[in-house]
Every structure is written in C-alpha cells, then in structure tokens.
C-alpha cells in the first residue's frame, strides 16, 4: 500500500482569464488544448524532477553508499491526459520485458520497503538447478519514501505555477502563428 493518502489533487485556476486569452489570441480548439496539455506537463515535471533527485539520495544499507540510480530514474514518469485535462506522476510498472531491460519493479521496493527476505531451500530433485541448496538470509530493504516525499513537498509548487505555465504556453503557441 502506498504512503500517499489521496489519489488525486484538485487544482483551481482562473478559467475566465484563460478563456479570455484564448478569445483575444484567436486560438483554435486544438491549439488551446495543446497549450493546456503543455502547461499541465510543465507542472508535472516539477514533481518528477524532485522524485528523481530524491532517488539519488537513497542509501544502500548494505554498503552504506548511495544507490546507483541512473538506470532507475527513467522509470519515474508522468502522463498528461488528453481528454480530461489532468496529469499523473507515477512509477512505471514493468510489463513483460526482462528485468535487465526494465528494472522499474525495484523502485516500488525502495519506496515502500520490504520485510526480511530469505532464499528458500530446494528439494534434492532440483539439485542441479541454479537455486541455492540451503536457506540463507538475503536482507531487508528499508523504505526511503523518495516518491511520496517528492509529491508531498512539490505539489503546492506545481499547483501554484500551473496558471503561469498555461499562460506561458498560450503565448508561445500564439506567437508561432
């Protein structure tokens, strides 16, 4: 279970002002949606950047060093919804590819932690398999909550800058015409 209490956060923007800008600049429906989506994406990147920087500070308890997270950072992603005009910042789940290609399942362990883990002993019939022949302790991952702390700390900044990002992208699209 995630440590984030809510699944969504409602943001209020000055709709009258945004609509007035659309009307004054004569933006089409497609251009106005593009400006809104780009503004939402800019606000989502605020949270994504903080989550990636928090991932750099996750400690490897066994060696006492920081986690080599360069390959893991790319799995902290955001999605901007096209029809409902919203966004979600999330940890991408691995879907059928090998663990070497997509190690994103590890991020959930670093976010929420694990219990004490053991390799299980195998039966003698499978003696020549690659599994261990006796049980051994494999460790425990302590929860770092890198993602939930990033979302809690930067959600207010993302909300407050959303209006500014939307207006900036409206101006940008209008100036390209």
PDB file of C-alpha atoms in Angstrom:
ATOM      1  CA  UNK A   1       0.000   0.000   0.000  1.00  0.00           C
ATOM      2  CA  UNK A   2       1.288   3.397  -0.885  1.00  0.00           C
ATOM      3  CA  UNK A   3       2.070   6.039   1.697  1.00  0.00           C
ATOM      4  CA  UNK A   4       0.215   8.705  -0.300  1.00  0.00           C
ATOM      5  CA  UNK A   5      -3.200   9.418   1.200  1.00  0.00           C
ATOM      6  CA  UNK A   6      -5.023  10.799  -1.855  1.00  0.00           C
ATOM      7  CA  UNK A   7      -5.062   9.543  -5.399  1.00  0.00           C
ATOM      8  CA  UNK A   8      -5.759  12.958  -6.870  1.00  0.00           C
ATOM      9  CA  UNK A   9      -5.463  16.635  -6.076  1.00  0.00           C
ATOM     10  CA  UNK A  10      -7.834  19.269  -7.366  1.00  0.00           C
ATOM     11  CA  UNK A  11      -6.334  22.476  -8.693  1.00  0.00           C
ATOM     12  CA  UNK A  12      -8.189  25.694  -9.268  1.00  0.00           C
ATOM     13  CA  UNK A  13      -7.112  28.090 -11.998  1.00  0.00           C
ATOM     14  CA  UNK A  14      -8.599  31.341 -13.259  1.00  0.00           C
ATOM     15  CA  UNK A  15     -10.697  29.870 -16.071  1.00  0.00           C
ATOM     16  CA  UNK A  16     -12.159  33.217 -17.095  1.00  0.00           C
ATOM     17  CA  UNK A  17      -8.697  34.652 -17.631  1.00  0.00           C
ATOM     18  CA  UNK A  18      -7.538  31.637 -19.653  1.00  0.00           C
ATOM     19  CA  UNK A  19     -10.685  31.722 -21.809  1.00  0.00           C
ATOM     20  CA  UNK A  20     -10.225  35.448 -22.363  1.00  0.00           C
ATOM     21  CA  UNK A  21      -6.662  34.798 -23.568  1.00  0.00           C
ATOM     22  CA  UNK A  22      -7.925  32.117 -25.954  1.00  0.00           C
ATOM     23  CA  UNK A  23     -10.511  34.520 -27.358  1.00  0.00           C
ATOM     24  CA  UNK A  24      -8.148  37.511 -27.651  1.00  0.00           C
ATOM     25  CA  UNK A  25      -5.457  35.477 -29.413  1.00  0.00           C
ATOM     26  CA  UNK A  26      -7.970  33.628 -31.633  1.00  0.00           C
ATOM     27  CA  UNK A  27      -6.655  30.186 -30.769  1.00  0.00           C
ATOM     28  CA  UNK A  28      -8.417  27.213 -32.281  1.00  0.00           C
ATOM     29  CA  UNK A  29      -9.707  24.368 -30.116  1.00  0.00           C
ATOM     30  CA  UNK A  30      -6.727  22.175 -30.967  1.00  0.00           C
ATOM     31  CA  UNK A  31      -4.260  24.947 -30.173  1.00  0.00           C
ATOM     32  CA  UNK A  32      -5.958  25.736 -26.882  1.00  0.00           C
ATOM     33  CA  UNK A  33      -5.924  22.065 -25.836  1.00  0.00           C
ATOM     34  CA  UNK A  34      -2.273  21.832 -26.807  1.00  0.00           C
ATOM     35  CA  UNK A  35      -1.475  24.854 -24.621  1.00  0.00           C
ATOM     36  CA  UNK A  36      -3.383  23.360 -21.675  1.00  0.00           C
ATOM     37  CA  UNK A  37      -1.653  19.983 -22.038  1.00  0.00           C
ATOM     38  CA  UNK A  38       1.777  21.590 -22.233  1.00  0.00           C
ATOM     39  CA  UNK A  39       1.055  23.682 -19.143  1.00  0.00           C
ATOM     40  CA  UNK A  40      -0.024  20.566 -17.244  1.00  0.00           C
ATOM     41  CA  UNK A  41       3.111  18.748 -18.403  1.00  0.00           C
ATOM     42  CA  UNK A  42       5.305  21.577 -17.135  1.00  0.00           C
ATOM     43  CA  UNK A  43       3.654  21.332 -13.705  1.00  0.00           C
ATOM     44  CA  UNK A  44       4.023  17.537 -13.690  1.00  0.00           C
ATOM     45  CA  UNK A  45       7.742  17.849 -14.435  1.00  0.00           C
ATOM     46  CA  UNK A  46       8.201  19.802 -11.186  1.00  0.00           C
ATOM     47  CA  UNK A  47       7.178  16.725  -9.183  1.00  0.00           C
ATOM     48  CA  UNK A  48       9.038  14.344 -11.488  1.00  0.00           C
ATOM     49  CA  UNK A  49      12.327  16.250 -11.115  1.00  0.00           C
ATOM     50  CA  UNK A  50      12.048  16.215  -7.323  1.00  0.00           C
ATOM     51  CA  UNK A  51      11.337  12.460  -7.288  1.00  0.00           C
ATOM     52  CA  UNK A  52      14.386  11.822  -9.473  1.00  0.00           C
ATOM     53  CA  UNK A  53      16.608  13.935  -7.236  1.00  0.00           C
ATOM     54  CA  UNK A  54      15.274  12.117  -4.155  1.00  0.00           C
ATOM     55  CA  UNK A  55      16.125   8.828  -5.852  1.00  0.00           C
ATOM     56  CA  UNK A  56      19.764   9.955  -5.982  1.00  0.00           C
ATOM     57  CA  UNK A  57      19.843  10.183  -2.184  1.00  0.00           C
ATOM     58  CA  UNK A  58      18.503   6.664  -1.480  1.00  0.00           C
ATOM     59  CA  UNK A  59      21.072   4.844   0.646  1.00  0.00           C
ATOM     60  CA  UNK A  60      22.229   1.301   0.001  1.00  0.00           C
ATOM     61  CA  UNK A  61      22.162  -0.012   3.583  1.00  0.00           C
ATOM     62  CA  UNK A  62      24.479  -2.943   2.888  1.00  0.00           C
ATOM     63  CA  UNK A  63      27.408  -0.890   1.611  1.00  0.00           C
ATOM     64  CA  UNK A  64      26.484   2.471   3.114  1.00  0.00           C
ATOM     65  CA  UNK A  65      26.759   4.236  -0.248  1.00  0.00           C
ATOM     66  CA  UNK A  66      24.105   5.949  -2.314  1.00  0.00           C
ATOM     67  CA  UNK A  67      22.175   3.898  -4.831  1.00  0.00           C
ATOM     68  CA  UNK A  68      23.389   3.954  -8.437  1.00  0.00           C
ATOM     69  CA  UNK A  69      20.073   5.188  -9.784  1.00  0.00           C
ATOM     70  CA  UNK A  70      20.955   6.328 -13.304  1.00  0.00           C
ATOM     71  CA  UNK A  71      19.085   3.456 -14.944  1.00  0.00           C
ATOM     72  CA  UNK A  72      16.172   3.721 -12.497  1.00  0.00           C
ATOM     73  CA  UNK A  73      15.481   7.440 -12.973  1.00  0.00           C
ATOM     74  CA  UNK A  74      13.920   6.995 -16.381  1.00  0.00           C
ATOM     75  CA  UNK A  75      11.090   4.938 -14.872  1.00  0.00           C
ATOM     76  CA  UNK A  76       9.741   7.882 -12.849  1.00  0.00           C
ATOM     77  CA  UNK A  77       7.298   9.248 -15.401  1.00  0.00           C
ATOM     78  CA  UNK A  78       4.306  11.478 -15.888  1.00  0.00           C
ATOM     79  CA  UNK A  79       1.238  11.227 -18.103  1.00  0.00           C
ATOM     80  CA  UNK A  80      -0.933  14.119 -19.251  1.00  0.00           C
ATOM     81  CA  UNK A  81      -4.476  13.026 -20.020  1.00  0.00           C
ATOM     82  CA  UNK A  82      -5.713  14.247 -23.386  1.00  0.00           C
ATOM     83  CA  UNK A  83      -9.454  14.274 -22.857  1.00  0.00           C
ATOM     84  CA  UNK A  84      -9.907  15.044 -19.170  1.00  0.00           C
ATOM     85  CA  UNK A  85      -7.054  17.559 -18.845  1.00  0.00           C
ATOM     86  CA  UNK A  86      -5.183  16.243 -15.864  1.00  0.00           C
ATOM     87  CA  UNK A  87      -1.835  14.603 -15.146  1.00  0.00           C
ATOM     88  CA  UNK A  88      -0.382  11.760 -13.135  1.00  0.00           C
ATOM     89  CA  UNK A  89       3.186  11.327 -11.937  1.00  0.00           C
ATOM     90  CA  UNK A  90       3.956   7.685 -11.235  1.00  0.00           C
ATOM     91  CA  UNK A  91       6.496   4.881 -11.122  1.00  0.00           C
ATOM     92  CA  UNK A  92       6.218   2.953 -14.390  1.00  0.00           C
ATOM     93  CA  UNK A  93       5.422  -0.716 -13.891  1.00  0.00           C
ATOM     94  CA  UNK A  94       7.363  -3.357 -15.759  1.00  0.00           C
ATOM     95  CA  UNK A  95       5.248  -5.027 -18.404  1.00  0.00           C
ATOM     96  CA  UNK A  96       6.552  -8.330 -19.640  1.00  0.00           C
ATOM     97  CA  UNK A  97      10.084  -7.296 -20.523  1.00  0.00           C
ATOM     98  CA  UNK A  98      13.138  -8.741 -18.863  1.00  0.00           C
ATOM     99  CA  UNK A  99      14.454  -7.393 -15.585  1.00  0.00           C
ATOM    100  CA  UNK A 100      17.630  -6.170 -17.270  1.00  0.00           C
ATOM    101  CA  UNK A 101      15.660  -4.067 -19.742  1.00  0.00           C
ATOM    102  CA  UNK A 102      13.089  -2.759 -17.243  1.00  0.00           C
ATOM    103  CA  UNK A 103      14.192  -2.771 -13.587  1.00  0.00           C
ATOM    104  CA  UNK A 104      11.327  -0.468 -12.582  1.00  0.00           C
ATOM    105  CA  UNK A 105       9.929  -3.063 -10.172  1.00  0.00           C
ATOM    106  CA  UNK A 106      12.838  -2.205  -7.858  1.00  0.00           C
ATOM    107  CA  UNK A 107      11.546   1.337  -7.361  1.00  0.00           C
ATOM    108  CA  UNK A 108       8.494   0.030  -5.532  1.00  0.00           C
ATOM    109  CA  UNK A 109      10.796  -1.778  -3.086  1.00  0.00           C
ATOM    110  CA  UNK A 110      12.784   1.411  -2.424  1.00  0.00           C
ATOM    111  CA  UNK A 111       9.577   3.415  -1.976  1.00  0.00           C
ATOM    112  CA  UNK A 112       7.726   1.048   0.362  1.00  0.00           C
ATOM    113  CA  UNK A 113      10.468  -1.218   1.724  1.00  0.00           C
ATOM    114  CA  UNK A 114      10.408  -4.983   2.215  1.00  0.00           C
ATOM    115  CA  UNK A 115      10.236  -7.441   5.071  1.00  0.00           C
ATOM    116  CA  UNK A 116      13.159  -9.672   5.916  1.00  0.00           C
ATOM    117  CA  UNK A 117      13.791 -11.981   2.978  1.00  0.00           C
ATOM    118  CA  UNK A 118      15.238 -15.465   2.703  1.00  0.00           C
ATOM    119  CA  UNK A 119      16.131 -17.727  -0.201  1.00  0.00           C
ATOM    120  CA  UNK A 120      14.172 -20.916   0.198  1.00  0.00           C
ATOM    121  CA  UNK A 121      15.772 -24.315   0.341  1.00  0.00           C
ATOM    122  CA  UNK A 122      15.181 -26.552  -2.668  1.00  0.00           C
ATOM    123  CA  UNK A 123      14.389 -30.222  -2.899  1.00  0.00           C
ATOM    124  CA  UNK A 124      17.025 -32.747  -3.868  1.00  0.00           C
ATOM    125  CA  UNK A 125      15.318 -33.464  -7.195  1.00  0.00           C
ATOM    126  CA  UNK A 126      16.265 -29.983  -8.348  1.00  0.00           C
ATOM    127  CA  UNK A 127      19.800 -30.266  -7.082  1.00  0.00           C
ATOM    128  CA  UNK A 128      21.371 -29.173 -10.338  1.00  0.00           C
ATOM    129  CA  UNK A 129      19.288 -26.061 -10.779  1.00  0.00           C
ATOM    130  CA  UNK A 130      20.717 -22.616 -10.191  1.00  0.00           C
ATOM    131  CA  UNK A 131      18.920 -22.134  -6.895  1.00  0.00           C
ATOM    132  CA  UNK A 132      20.722 -22.475  -3.599  1.00  0.00           C
ATOM    133  CA  UNK A 133      20.766 -25.784  -1.816  1.00  0.00           C
ATOM    134  CA  UNK A 134      20.225 -24.307   1.631  1.00  0.00           C
ATOM    135  CA  UNK A 135      18.271 -21.428   3.055  1.00  0.00           C
ATOM    136  CA  UNK A 136      20.046 -18.107   3.588  1.00  0.00           C
ATOM    137  CA  UNK A 137      19.186 -14.566   4.637  1.00  0.00           C
ATOM    138  CA  UNK A 138      19.093 -12.147   1.700  1.00  0.00           C
ATOM    139  CA  UNK A 139      18.324  -8.900   3.510  1.00  0.00           C
ATOM    140  CA  UNK A 140      15.712  -6.243   4.069  1.00  0.00           C
ATOM    141  CA  UNK A 141      15.127  -3.029   2.156  1.00  0.00           C
ATOM    142  CA  UNK A 142      14.169  -0.118   4.349  1.00  0.00           C
ATOM    143  CA  UNK A 143      11.553   2.245   2.946  1.00  0.00           C
ATOM    144  CA  UNK A 144      13.007   5.508   1.692  1.00  0.00           C
ATOM    145  CA  UNK A 145       9.699   7.070   0.505  1.00  0.00           C
ATOM    146  CA  UNK A 146      11.561   9.022  -2.193  1.00  0.00           C
ATOM    147  CA  UNK A 147       8.436   9.364  -4.349  1.00  0.00           C
ATOM    148  CA  UNK A 148       5.854  10.214  -1.699  1.00  0.00           C
ATOM    149  CA  UNK A 149       8.077  12.868  -0.101  1.00  0.00           C
ATOM    150  CA  UNK A 150       8.664  14.416  -3.519  1.00  0.00           C
ATOM    151  CA  UNK A 151       4.974  14.548  -4.300  1.00  0.00           C
ATOM    152  CA  UNK A 152       4.087  15.978  -0.889  1.00  0.00           C
ATOM    153  CA  UNK A 153       6.810  18.618  -0.983  1.00  0.00           C
ATOM    154  CA  UNK A 154       6.307  19.786  -4.578  1.00  0.00           C
ATOM    155  CA  UNK A 155       2.546  19.508  -5.071  1.00  0.00           C
ATOM    156  CA  UNK A 156       1.973  23.037  -3.755  1.00  0.00           C
ATOM    157  CA  UNK A 157       4.591  24.416  -6.147  1.00  0.00           C
ATOM    158  CA  UNK A 158       3.021  22.518  -9.055  1.00  0.00           C
ATOM    159  CA  UNK A 159      -0.406  23.896  -8.144  1.00  0.00           C
ATOM    160  CA  UNK A 160       0.797  27.460  -7.763  1.00  0.00           C
ATOM    161  CA  UNK A 161       2.744  27.511 -11.028  1.00  0.00           C
ATOM    162  CA  UNK A 162       0.086  25.783 -13.139  1.00  0.00           C
ATOM    163  CA  UNK A 163      -1.631  29.049 -14.105  1.00  0.00           C
ATOM    164  CA  UNK A 164       1.715  30.592 -15.053  1.00  0.00           C
ATOM    165  CA  UNK A 165       2.717  27.574 -17.158  1.00  0.00           C
ATOM    166  CA  UNK A 166      -0.609  27.532 -19.009  1.00  0.00           C
ATOM    167  CA  UNK A 167      -0.416  31.248 -19.798  1.00  0.00           C
ATOM    168  CA  UNK A 168       3.191  30.905 -20.951  1.00  0.00           C
ATOM    169  CA  UNK A 169       2.301  28.118 -23.366  1.00  0.00           C
ATOM    170  CA  UNK A 170      -0.723  30.016 -24.677  1.00  0.00           C
ATOM    171  CA  UNK A 171       1.548  32.953 -25.514  1.00  0.00           C
ATOM    172  CA  UNK A 172       4.120  30.630 -27.051  1.00  0.00           C
ATOM    173  CA  UNK A 173       1.623  28.926 -29.347  1.00  0.00           C
ATOM    174  CA  UNK A 174       0.075  32.242 -30.340  1.00  0.00           C
ATOM    175  CA  UNK A 175       3.471  33.733 -31.201  1.00  0.00           C
ATOM    176  CA  UNK A 176       4.303  30.840 -33.551  1.00  0.00           C
ATOM    177  CA  UNK A 177       1.417  31.691 -35.868  1.00  0.00           C
TER     178      UNK A 177
END
